[in-house]
Short mmCIF file of C-alpha atoms and ligand atoms in Angstrom, two decimals:
data_model
loop_
_atom_site.label_atom_id
_atom_site.label_comp_id
_atom_site.label_asym_id
_atom_site.label_seq_id
_atom_site.Cartn_x
_atom_site.Cartn_y
_atom_site.Cartn_z
CA MET A 1 0.39 -0.05 0.16
CA SER A 2 2.02 3.51 -0.95
CA GLU A 3 1.55 6.08 1.34
CA GLN A 4 -0.43 8.71 -0.88
CA LEU A 5 -3.32 5.98 -0.51
CA LEU A 6 -3.62 6.72 3.36
CA LYS A 7 -5.43 9.40 4.18
CA LYS A 8 -4.00 10.91 7.38
CA THR A 9 -6.24 12.61 10.19
CA ILE A 10 -4.84 14.15 13.37
CA VAL A 11 -6.44 12.89 16.39
CA LEU A 12 -6.07 14.55 19.99
CA GLY A 13 -6.50 11.86 22.24
CA ILE A 14 -7.55 12.40 26.33
CA GLU A 15 -7.74 9.90 29.43
CA THR A 16 -8.46 11.11 32.91
CA SER A 17 -10.45 7.73 34.16
CA CYS A 18 -8.04 6.64 37.15
CA ASP A 19 -5.13 8.73 38.49
CA GLU A 20 -3.45 9.71 35.20
CA THR A 21 -3.85 12.37 33.44
CA ALA A 22 -2.93 12.20 29.95
CA VAL A 23 -3.19 14.11 26.62
CA CYS A 24 -1.36 13.23 23.04
CA ILE A 25 -1.73 14.10 19.38
CA ILE A 26 -1.22 11.17 16.92
CA GLU A 27 -1.19 10.98 13.24
CA ALA A 28 -3.30 7.65 12.04
CA ALA A 29 -3.85 6.21 8.56
CA ARG A 30 -5.70 3.59 7.27
CA PRO A 31 -6.33 2.11 3.92
CA GLU A 32 -9.16 4.09 1.80
CA LYS A 33 -11.95 1.61 0.99
CA SER A 34 -10.99 2.13 -2.61
CA ASP A 35 -7.88 0.02 -1.71
CA ILE A 36 -9.78 -2.85 -0.75
CA GLU A 37 -8.96 -5.82 -3.55
CA HIS A 38 -12.73 -7.42 -2.64
CA ASP A 39 -15.52 -5.33 -2.22
CA PHE A 40 -16.71 -8.49 -0.38
CA ILE A 41 -14.29 -7.79 2.59
CA ASP A 42 -16.01 -4.74 5.02
CA ILE A 43 -12.48 -4.11 6.73
CA PRO A 44 -9.20 -4.16 5.17
CA GLU A 45 -7.14 -6.93 7.18
CA GLN A 46 -4.14 -4.37 7.34
CA GLY A 47 -4.26 -2.07 10.15
CA PRO A 48 -3.85 1.69 10.75
CA LYS A 49 -0.83 3.10 10.91
CA ILE A 50 -0.47 4.87 13.81
CA LYS A 51 2.44 7.90 14.51
CA VAL A 52 2.49 9.75 17.76
CA LEU A 53 3.20 13.57 17.23
CA GLY A 54 2.88 14.85 20.71
CA ASN A 55 2.39 13.29 24.36
CA ALA A 56 1.78 14.19 27.75
CA LEU A 57 1.14 12.47 30.68
CA TYR A 58 0.96 13.08 34.54
CA SER A 59 0.95 10.41 37.23
CA GLN A 60 -0.88 11.37 40.34
CA ILE A 61 0.49 8.36 41.80
CA GLU A 62 2.02 10.58 45.00
CA LYS A 63 -0.81 12.50 45.59
CA HIS A 64 -2.89 9.25 45.99
CA ALA A 65 -0.33 6.94 47.92
CA GLU A 66 -0.71 8.51 51.57
CA PHE A 67 -4.53 6.89 50.66
CA GLY A 68 -3.35 3.87 50.07
CA GLY A 69 -5.64 3.70 47.00
CA VAL A 70 -7.14 6.12 44.42
CA MET A 71 -9.29 8.85 45.73
CA PRO A 72 -12.19 10.33 43.32
CA SER A 73 -12.48 13.50 44.90
CA VAL A 74 -8.34 13.78 44.60
CA ALA A 75 -8.17 12.71 41.46
CA LYS A 76 -11.20 14.92 40.29
CA ARG A 77 -8.84 18.31 41.29
CA GLU A 78 -5.69 16.60 39.89
CA HIS A 79 -7.45 16.26 36.56
CA SER A 80 -8.88 19.45 36.29
CA LYS A 81 -5.60 21.14 37.54
CA ASN A 82 -3.17 19.70 35.21
CA ILE A 83 -5.73 18.88 31.91
CA VAL A 84 -4.49 22.52 30.36
CA PRO A 85 -1.15 22.36 30.71
CA LEU A 86 -0.78 19.02 29.42
CA PHE A 87 -2.99 20.23 26.25
CA ILE A 88 -0.32 22.86 25.44
CA LYS A 89 2.66 20.62 26.16
CA ALA A 90 0.91 18.19 23.69
CA LEU A 91 0.05 20.54 21.20
CA THR A 92 4.12 21.91 21.39
CA GLU A 93 5.24 18.39 21.07
CA ALA A 94 3.82 18.24 17.81
CA GLY A 95 4.27 21.50 16.65
CA LEU A 96 0.76 22.65 16.60
CA TYR A 97 0.79 24.80 19.17
CA LYS A 98 0.24 28.74 17.89
CA THR A 99 -0.55 31.75 20.35
CA LYS A 100 -2.84 34.73 18.27
CA LYS A 101 -0.51 37.83 18.17
CA ILE A 102 -3.57 39.36 20.38
CA ARG A 103 -5.60 38.23 23.03
CA GLU A 104 -9.42 38.21 21.71
CA LYS A 105 -11.77 38.32 24.77
CA MET A 106 -14.56 35.78 24.28
CA SER A 107 -17.84 36.79 24.09
CA ALA A 108 -19.48 36.50 27.44
CA ASP A 109 -22.26 34.05 26.46
CA ILE A 110 -19.61 32.19 25.43
CA SER A 111 -17.00 31.81 28.86
CA GLU A 112 -20.45 32.39 30.98
CA LYS A 113 -21.41 28.91 29.29
CA ILE A 114 -17.89 27.46 29.76
CA LEU A 115 -18.12 28.43 33.61
CA THR A 116 -21.84 26.73 34.25
CA SER A 117 -23.26 24.56 31.72
CA LEU A 118 -20.66 21.69 31.65
CA ASN A 119 -19.56 22.22 35.10
CA MET A 120 -15.75 22.49 35.58
CA GLU A 121 -13.70 23.15 38.24
CA SER A 122 -13.09 27.14 37.97
CA GLU A 123 -9.62 26.80 37.78
CA MET A 124 -9.94 24.52 34.90
CA ALA A 125 -12.44 27.03 33.65
CA ASN A 126 -10.13 30.06 33.79
CA ASP A 127 -7.75 27.89 32.03
CA VAL A 128 -9.76 27.08 29.22
CA ILE A 129 -11.05 30.37 28.77
CA GLU A 130 -7.26 31.58 28.57
CA LEU A 131 -6.39 28.81 25.95
CA PHE A 132 -9.72 29.94 23.70
CA GLU A 133 -8.56 33.91 24.31
CA THR A 134 -5.09 33.20 23.06
CA THR A 135 -4.51 30.13 21.03
CA GLU A 136 -5.47 29.48 17.31
CA LYS A 137 -7.60 26.99 16.56
CA PRO A 138 -4.64 24.04 15.83
CA GLN A 139 -5.12 21.65 12.80
CA LEU A 140 -7.05 18.82 14.75
CA ASP A 141 -9.41 16.08 12.82
CA VAL A 142 -11.35 14.08 15.76
CA ILE A 143 -11.07 14.33 19.40
CA ALA A 144 -11.00 10.84 21.42
CA VAL A 145 -11.96 10.93 25.14
CA THR A 146 -12.70 8.49 27.60
CA GLN A 147 -16.04 7.96 28.25
CA GLY A 148 -15.35 4.81 30.56
CA PRO A 149 -15.36 2.70 32.21
CA GLY A 150 -13.35 4.67 34.79
CA LEU A 151 -14.13 6.83 38.17
CA GLU A 152 -16.85 9.35 37.29
CA PRO A 153 -16.08 12.80 39.34
CA ALA A 154 -12.76 11.43 36.94
CA LEU A 155 -14.06 11.13 33.80
CA TRP A 156 -16.17 14.38 33.65
CA VAL A 157 -12.68 16.39 33.80
CA GLY A 158 -12.16 14.72 30.36
CA ILE A 159 -15.22 14.86 28.65
CA ASN A 160 -16.36 18.04 29.81
CA PHE A 161 -13.20 19.34 28.39
CA ALA A 162 -13.03 17.98 24.92
CA LYS A 163 -16.63 18.72 24.39
CA THR A 164 -15.38 22.26 25.28
CA LEU A 165 -12.87 21.79 23.13
CA GLY A 166 -15.56 20.17 19.85
CA THR A 167 -18.52 22.70 20.26
CA VAL A 168 -15.84 26.07 20.33
CA TRP A 169 -13.29 24.43 17.98
CA SER A 170 -15.99 22.80 15.79
CA ILE A 171 -14.12 19.44 15.82
CA PRO A 172 -16.00 16.21 16.09
CA VAL A 173 -15.27 14.60 19.72
CA VAL A 174 -15.69 10.60 19.65
CA PRO A 175 -16.76 8.84 23.16
CA THR A 176 -14.02 5.89 23.78
CA ASN A 177 -13.88 3.03 25.91
CA HIS A 178 -10.81 2.52 27.93
CA MET A 179 -11.13 -1.45 28.03
CA GLU A 180 -10.82 -0.91 23.53
CA GLY A 181 -8.23 1.53 24.53
CA HIS A 182 -6.07 -1.12 25.96
CA ILE A 183 -6.86 -3.43 23.79
CA LEU A 184 -5.94 -1.32 20.18
CA SER A 185 -2.72 0.29 22.40
CA VAL A 186 -1.13 -3.03 20.62
CA LEU A 187 -1.17 -0.36 17.39
CA VAL A 188 1.12 2.05 18.66
CA ASP A 189 4.01 2.27 16.86
CA SER A 190 2.46 -0.19 13.81
CA GLU A 191 4.38 3.08 11.62
CA LYS A 192 7.27 0.95 12.42
CA GLU A 193 6.24 -1.96 12.49
CA ASN A 194 3.45 -3.86 10.37
CA LYS A 195 0.86 -5.19 13.65
CA THR A 196 -1.86 -6.78 12.33
CA ILE A 197 -4.90 -8.48 14.05
CA SER A 198 -6.32 -11.23 11.99
CA PHE A 199 -9.53 -12.53 13.34
CA PRO A 200 -11.00 -14.24 15.48
CA ALA A 201 -8.70 -12.26 18.08
CA LEU A 202 -8.38 -12.87 21.83
CA ALA A 203 -7.73 -9.99 24.17
CA LEU A 204 -7.07 -10.97 27.91
CA LEU A 205 -7.17 -7.36 29.72
CA ILE A 206 -5.14 -7.13 32.99
CA SER A 207 -5.55 -4.23 34.62
CA GLY A 208 -5.91 -2.81 37.95
CA GLY A 209 -9.87 -2.75 37.70
CA HIS A 210 -10.45 -5.54 35.16
CA THR A 211 -9.30 -9.26 34.13
CA GLU A 212 -11.52 -10.06 31.26
CA LEU A 213 -11.17 -12.44 27.96
CA VAL A 214 -12.37 -11.25 25.37
CA LEU A 215 -12.90 -12.46 21.72
CA ILE A 216 -12.92 -10.31 18.99
CA HIS A 217 -14.48 -11.21 15.82
CA ASP A 218 -14.22 -8.54 13.83
CA TRP A 219 -13.13 -4.46 14.46
CA HIS A 220 -15.45 -3.02 17.35
CA ASP A 221 -17.26 -6.51 17.63
CA TYR A 222 -16.58 -8.12 21.11
CA SER A 223 -17.87 -11.03 23.29
CA VAL A 224 -16.72 -10.81 27.13
CA ILE A 225 -16.15 -14.91 27.42
CA GLY A 226 -14.77 -14.95 30.83
CA ARG A 227 -14.24 -12.27 33.38
CA THR A 228 -13.21 -12.16 37.16
CA ARG A 229 -15.79 -13.02 39.57
CA ASP A 230 -14.09 -10.75 42.44
CA ASP A 231 -10.83 -9.36 42.35
CA ALA A 232 -9.09 -8.15 39.24
CA VAL A 233 -5.30 -9.18 39.00
CA GLY A 234 -4.16 -5.66 39.36
CA GLU A 235 -6.14 -5.08 42.29
CA ALA A 236 -5.04 -8.59 44.14
CA PHE A 237 -0.84 -7.07 43.42
CA ASP A 238 -1.66 -3.78 44.99
CA LYS A 239 -3.38 -5.42 47.66
CA VAL A 240 -0.82 -7.77 48.17
CA ALA A 241 1.42 -5.34 48.39
CA ARG A 242 0.04 -3.55 50.79
CA ILE A 243 -0.22 -6.94 53.06
CA LEU A 244 3.32 -6.90 52.44
CA GLY A 245 4.26 -3.35 53.77
CA LEU A 246 4.70 -1.75 50.18
CA PRO A 247 3.44 1.50 49.30
CA TYR A 248 0.67 2.33 46.31
CA PRO A 249 0.40 0.93 43.51
CA GLY A 250 1.73 -2.53 44.45
CA GLY A 251 2.11 -4.02 41.24
CA PRO A 252 5.77 -3.21 40.11
CA LYS A 253 7.56 -3.32 43.35
CA ILE A 254 5.71 -7.02 44.25
CA SER A 255 7.42 -7.52 40.78
CA ASP A 256 10.74 -6.33 41.83
CA LEU A 257 10.34 -8.10 45.17
CA ALA A 258 10.07 -11.27 43.17
CA ASP A 259 12.53 -10.92 40.86
CA LEU A 260 14.75 -10.94 43.90
CA ALA A 261 13.77 -14.32 45.21
CA ARG A 262 14.35 -15.52 41.52
CA GLU A 263 17.56 -14.32 41.51
CA ARG A 264 18.75 -16.41 44.68
CA HIS A 265 16.93 -19.44 43.65
CA THR A 266 18.85 -18.91 40.57
CA HIS A 267 21.82 -18.93 42.92
CA GLY A 268 20.80 -22.20 44.31
CA GLU A 269 18.39 -21.61 47.30
CA GLU A 270 16.17 -23.78 47.82
CA LYS A 271 12.34 -22.59 47.42
CA ASN A 272 10.82 -22.82 51.13
CA PRO A 273 8.26 -25.26 51.25
CA LEU A 274 6.11 -23.47 53.60
CA ILE A 275 5.55 -20.28 50.91
CA MET A 276 2.65 -21.92 48.91
CA LEU A 277 -0.39 -20.15 47.51
CA PRO A 278 -3.14 -21.46 45.62
CA ARG A 279 -4.25 -21.31 42.22
CA PRO A 280 -7.33 -20.72 42.42
CA MET A 281 -10.08 -21.66 39.35
CA LEU A 282 -7.08 -23.33 37.22
CA HIS A 283 -9.36 -26.47 36.63
CA SER A 284 -12.67 -24.58 36.48
CA LYS A 285 -14.46 -25.47 33.16
CA ASP A 286 -14.67 -21.53 32.43
CA TYR A 287 -12.82 -18.43 31.14
CA ASP A 288 -13.23 -17.26 34.93
CA PHE A 289 -11.22 -16.12 37.15
CA SER A 290 -10.73 -14.87 40.91
CA PHE A 291 -8.51 -13.17 42.79
CA SER A 292 -9.39 -12.58 46.13
CA GLY A 293 -8.94 -15.86 47.90
CA LEU A 294 -5.61 -15.75 46.46
CA LYS A 295 -4.68 -12.09 48.35
CA THR A 296 -6.48 -13.88 51.51
CA ALA A 297 -3.78 -16.83 51.35
CA VAL A 298 -1.43 -14.65 51.22
CA LEU A 299 -2.90 -12.42 54.39
CA TYR A 300 -3.45 -15.63 56.36
CA LEU A 301 0.19 -16.97 55.55
CA VAL A 302 1.60 -13.58 56.70
CA LYS A 303 -0.13 -14.18 59.92
CA LYS A 304 1.09 -17.66 60.15
CA ILE A 305 4.52 -16.21 60.16
CA SER A 306 4.11 -13.16 62.27
CA THR A 307 7.95 -11.65 61.76
CA LEU A 308 8.59 -11.34 58.37
CA SER A 309 11.90 -11.38 57.06
CA GLU A 310 12.98 -9.35 53.84
CA HIS A 311 13.56 -13.11 52.22
CA ASP A 312 9.91 -14.37 53.07
CA LYS A 313 8.29 -10.82 51.54
CA GLN A 314 10.12 -11.67 48.18
CA ASN A 315 9.16 -15.38 48.24
CA ILE A 316 5.73 -14.57 48.78
CA ALA A 317 5.59 -12.00 46.01
CA LEU A 318 7.47 -14.12 43.64
CA GLU A 319 4.90 -17.50 44.64
CA PHE A 320 2.25 -14.34 44.28
CA GLU A 321 3.40 -13.48 40.65
CA GLU A 322 3.56 -17.30 39.95
CA SER A 323 0.20 -18.09 40.86
CA ALA A 324 -1.25 -14.79 38.94
CA THR A 325 0.49 -16.17 36.24
CA GLU A 326 0.03 -19.55 35.92
CA VAL A 327 -3.66 -18.74 35.93
CA LEU A 328 -3.83 -16.41 33.33
CA ILE A 329 -1.75 -18.48 31.06
CA LYS A 330 -3.63 -21.38 31.33
CA LYS A 331 -7.46 -19.65 31.14
CA THR A 332 -5.98 -17.85 27.80
CA ARG A 333 -4.42 -21.37 26.50
CA GLU A 334 -7.82 -22.85 26.17
CA ALA A 335 -10.21 -19.75 25.00
CA MET A 336 -7.03 -19.85 22.07
CA ILE A 337 -7.51 -23.54 21.22
CA ASP A 338 -11.36 -23.59 21.90
CA LYS A 339 -11.75 -20.62 19.94
CA ASN A 340 -9.23 -21.04 16.99
CA ILE A 341 -7.66 -17.71 17.67
CA ARG A 342 -5.36 -16.31 15.11
CA THR A 343 -3.83 -12.99 16.99
CA LEU A 344 -3.80 -13.08 20.85
CA ILE A 345 -3.60 -9.11 22.82
CA ILE A 346 -2.29 -8.75 25.86
CA GLY A 347 -3.23 -5.17 27.51
CA GLY A 348 -3.58 -3.26 30.25
CA GLY A 349 -1.36 -2.07 33.42
CA VAL A 350 -0.39 -5.77 34.43
CA ILE A 351 1.23 -6.63 31.35
CA ALA A 352 3.56 -4.18 32.24
CA ASN A 353 4.84 -7.39 34.52
CA LYS A 354 8.33 -8.22 32.98
CA ASN A 355 7.67 -11.91 33.56
CA ILE A 356 4.43 -12.13 32.59
CA ARG A 357 5.23 -11.33 29.44
CA LEU A 358 8.09 -13.42 29.13
CA ALA A 359 5.81 -16.20 30.46
CA PHE A 360 3.20 -15.41 27.52
CA GLN A 361 6.07 -14.84 24.97
CA LYS A 362 7.27 -18.36 25.62
CA MET A 363 3.75 -20.11 25.62
CA THR A 364 2.51 -18.89 22.60
CA GLU A 365 6.48 -19.64 20.82
CA LEU A 366 6.11 -22.96 22.06
CA GLU A 367 2.48 -23.96 21.83
CA PHE A 368 0.82 -21.57 19.02
CA VAL A 369 3.21 -21.41 15.56
CA ASP A 370 1.08 -19.69 13.61
CA LEU A 371 0.08 -17.31 16.39
CA ASN A 372 0.32 -13.48 16.24
CA LEU A 373 0.84 -11.98 19.48
CA LEU A 374 0.84 -8.42 20.38
CA ILE A 375 1.33 -6.92 23.41
CA PRO A 376 2.00 -2.92 23.36
CA ASN A 377 5.21 -1.93 24.92
CA ILE A 378 5.76 -1.50 28.80
CA GLU A 379 5.17 2.13 28.46
CA HIS A 380 1.82 2.02 26.60
CA SER A 381 0.62 -0.78 28.94
CA THR A 382 -0.41 1.39 31.86
CA ASP A 383 -2.61 3.96 31.27
CA ASN A 384 -2.32 6.52 28.79
CA ALA A 385 -3.89 8.71 26.14
CA ILE A 386 -2.45 7.36 22.68
CA MET A 387 -4.39 3.72 23.32
CA ILE A 388 -7.27 6.40 23.75
CA ALA A 389 -6.79 8.30 20.58
CA VAL A 390 -5.96 5.31 18.64
CA ALA A 391 -9.36 3.33 19.71
CA GLY A 392 -11.39 6.82 19.08
CA TYR A 393 -10.09 6.99 15.64
CA MET A 394 -10.83 3.27 14.49
CA ARG A 395 -14.16 4.19 16.10
CA PHE A 396 -14.06 7.52 14.05
CA THR A 397 -13.00 5.80 10.63
CA ASN A 398 -15.51 2.55 10.86
CA THR A 399 -18.65 4.58 10.19
CA SER A 400 -20.46 2.11 9.05
CA LYS A 401 -20.70 0.53 12.80
CA VAL A 402 -20.50 3.32 14.51
CA LYS A 403 -23.43 6.43 14.47
CA ASP A 404 -22.96 9.84 15.37
CA PRO A 405 -18.99 10.10 16.05
CA GLY A 406 -19.37 13.76 16.44
CA GLN A 407 -22.03 13.82 19.01
CA THR A 408 -21.48 15.73 22.37
CA SER A 409 -24.09 14.60 24.59
CA PHE A 410 -22.10 11.65 25.76
CA ARG A 411 -22.13 11.46 29.35
CA ALA A 412 -19.49 9.00 31.82
CA SER A 413 -20.03 6.24 32.09
CA GLY A 414 -18.48 4.60 35.44
CA ASN A 415 -19.17 0.80 34.32
CA LEU A 416 -19.12 1.33 30.85
CA SER A 417 -18.83 -2.67 28.62
CA LEU A 418 -17.17 -3.11 25.68
O1 KG4 B 1 -4.35 -0.27 32.93
P1 KG4 B 1 -3.82 0.41 34.39
O2 KG4 B 1 -2.66 1.39 34.14
O3 KG4 B 1 -5.56 1.14 34.86
C1 KG4 B 1 -6.03 0.87 35.00
O4 KG4 B 1 -7.04 0.85 34.18
O5 KG4 B 1 -6.62 -0.17 36.10
O6 KG4 B 1 -3.52 -0.85 35.55
C2 KG4 B 1 -2.97 -0.61 36.75
C3 KG4 B 1 -2.91 -2.14 37.49
C4 KG4 B 1 -2.31 -1.60 38.75
O7 KG4 B 1 -3.21 -2.65 39.57
C5 KG4 B 1 -0.87 -2.10 38.69
O8 KG4 B 1 -0.48 -2.34 40.14
C6 KG4 B 1 -0.80 -2.90 37.99
O9 KG4 B 1 -1.96 -2.37 37.11
N1 KG4 B 1 0.85 -2.83 37.67
C7 KG4 B 1 1.56 -4.06 37.62
C8 KG4 B 1 2.38 -3.53 37.13
N2 KG4 B 1 2.77 -2.31 36.95
C9 KG4 B 1 1.31 -2.50 37.09
N3 KG4 B 1 1.46 -5.36 38.17
C10 KG4 B 1 2.31 -6.29 38.08
N4 KG4 B 1 3.69 -6.23 37.55
C11 KG4 B 1 3.86 -4.48 37.37
N5 KG4 B 1 5.36 -3.98 36.42
ZN1 ZN B 2 -6.41 1.34 32.13
#
């Protein structure tokens, strides 16, 4: 496919569903309908080409650490404070930020509308008014914003900001599903490598709020075939970390501790037979998961040992990581066989874990020769705006399947499903 045949679209992505405020600008292109060799094929197999032009992300982790988890009111305040500066940063990086020669005062009714009807925090509303008064309309074709799932007060900040930009600058706004973003995060960097999704594909989504196996029949056509019955795997990592006295978010810290134990074992140290954890639902005849019992088992183990040495903590972290990995691998493998899967996608913050990445790479290489395994790089595994821009872009361009892409009447949806 030659470059001229690809229509380029500039997409602004906005993500505020949890504790990351993220804004990005991507350039995306996909084959025009006329390039498709066979008319009866609705969507070409060749995926889009994605190039990141600007990316700005502020992690609020430190603001939430003292509470041991994400506080919605703090998240909302921090998003409101940071979203406009991050937008300017991403625009600047993309070479799209241009200030007006003279500040143009907004008419009273428009600024009134921004201040009141969109129900923004005053700090953000003032930033937004200043932005419109001082900034030339940038060359953006579409705005993608996370609609859900996530914390509603946090989601509203991104949505209100996106709607205001869309209304004042006449740019269509596409509400985007955060989990579809995690799925399509594997397409980032597709300018460099050909990242094709062949259907049927399977997505294993492992994050702080979700653990799901999703069968993908076609673009945007999903069936959730398995899910956690209680805690998400990322949540279990965070809770086990808390039990071991580690600060939020615990996932990366558990992984570091597990590595230390692994290191000792490779140097010949025997595993402590007392530190054993269950593999929940390993043999259940479905694709569901359960991680709450595993966390409780850690709690009992810690109580039994009473004074935990550093080595005990490392051994528990390793055993927990291995248990979670084994269950994730087993269920995914079964679904892949049963559903004749051609592409496996793994998305969500937990796939930033290098041992889980490695375990999936090894398993698929050994057992599924023709499989296309797509995993986002580590920085795009945890929440970011690029995945939202990619997912929004795909929705926007698949207009045959998506109604009213430019709508602005949508609401935040904390429990939005795929
Ligand atoms: O996708 P994400 O950034 O946010 C949600 O949509 O939930 O995922 C965050 C989750 C947290 O639970 C965090 O502890 C976990 O991903 N996580 C990890 C690692 N890095 C982040 N879990 C295990 N190992 C890691 N290296
Ligand atoms: Zn996420």
